[in-house]
C-alpha cells in the first residue's frame, strides 16, 4: 500500500525511484496555481532545490499572505489535524514542517493516481 515517508528526503527519493518525480512537480505546480499562488517549478529542478524553494515559498506565505496560505492548504487538502499538531513557535521550522506535509499530500495524490490507473 501507500508508503508513508518519514521525511522530505525519503519522499523525494521514493518519487525518483518510482519515476514519479516529474508528476510530483506537475502536481505541485497545478495545486499552487489553483490557489492563485503562481509557482512554476521547472521539471529539471533537483530534489534538493525543490525542497529549498518550497520551504521558502511557504515561509513567505505564512509571514505575508496568511489567508492565501490557508487557502493553499485547503486546496492541496493537507489534513487539518496534522497542521494543528505542529509547534508554531519557530516560523522557519514551522514552514519546513508544513512544506513536508504539502509534499506528502501531493505525493499521495500522485502515487495513488499511478497505482490505480
PDB file of N, CA and C in Angstrom, residues 40 53 56 61 70-71 88 95 102 104:
ATOM      1  N   UNK A  40       6.066  28.012 -10.493  1.00  0.00           N
ATOM      2  CA  UNK A  40       6.320  27.231 -11.701  1.00  0.00           C
ATOM      3  C   UNK A  40       7.686  26.570 -11.584  1.00  0.00           C
ATOM      4  N   UNK A  53      13.167  25.633  -2.265  1.00  0.00           N
ATOM      5  CA  UNK A  53      12.269  26.651  -2.802  1.00  0.00           C
ATOM      6  C   UNK A  53      10.850  26.525  -2.250  1.00  0.00           C
ATOM      7  N   UNK A  56      10.906  27.984   1.228  1.00  0.00           N
ATOM      8  CA  UNK A  56      10.943  29.444   1.178  1.00  0.00           C
ATOM      9  C   UNK A  56       9.581  30.023   0.804  1.00  0.00           C
ATOM     10  N   UNK A  61       4.643  32.831   2.531  1.00  0.00           N
ATOM     11  CA  UNK A  61       3.175  32.849   2.586  1.00  0.00           C
ATOM     12  C   UNK A  61       2.679  32.957   4.028  1.00  0.00           C
ATOM     13  N   UNK A  70      -3.636  29.623   4.002  1.00  0.00           N
ATOM     14  CA  UNK A  70      -4.711  28.734   4.448  1.00  0.00           C
ATOM     15  C   UNK A  70      -5.502  28.188   3.263  1.00  0.00           C
ATOM     16  N   UNK A  71      -5.738  29.021   2.263  1.00  0.00           N
ATOM     17  CA  UNK A  71      -6.433  28.582   1.059  1.00  0.00           C
ATOM     18  C   UNK A  71      -5.627  27.498   0.336  1.00  0.00           C
ATOM     19  N   UNK A  88       4.126  26.120  16.397  1.00  0.00           N
ATOM     20  CA  UNK A  88       4.350  27.319  15.602  1.00  0.00           C
ATOM     21  C   UNK A  88       5.253  28.345  16.235  1.00  0.00           C
ATOM     22  N   UNK A  95       7.513  26.364   8.806  1.00  0.00           N
ATOM     23  CA  UNK A  95       7.438  26.366   7.347  1.00  0.00           C
ATOM     24  C   UNK A  95       8.039  25.086   6.766  1.00  0.00           C
ATOM     25  N   UNK A 102       2.831  19.337   2.838  1.00  0.00           N
ATOM     26  CA  UNK A 102       2.363  19.640   1.482  1.00  0.00           C
ATOM     27  C   UNK A 102       2.924  18.611   0.510  1.00  0.00           C
ATOM     28  N   UNK A 104       4.016  15.654   1.185  1.00  0.00           N
ATOM     29  CA  UNK A 104       3.461  14.332   1.491  1.00  0.00           C
ATOM     30  C   UNK A 104       2.078  14.171   0.865  1.00  0.00           C
TER      31      UNK A 104
END
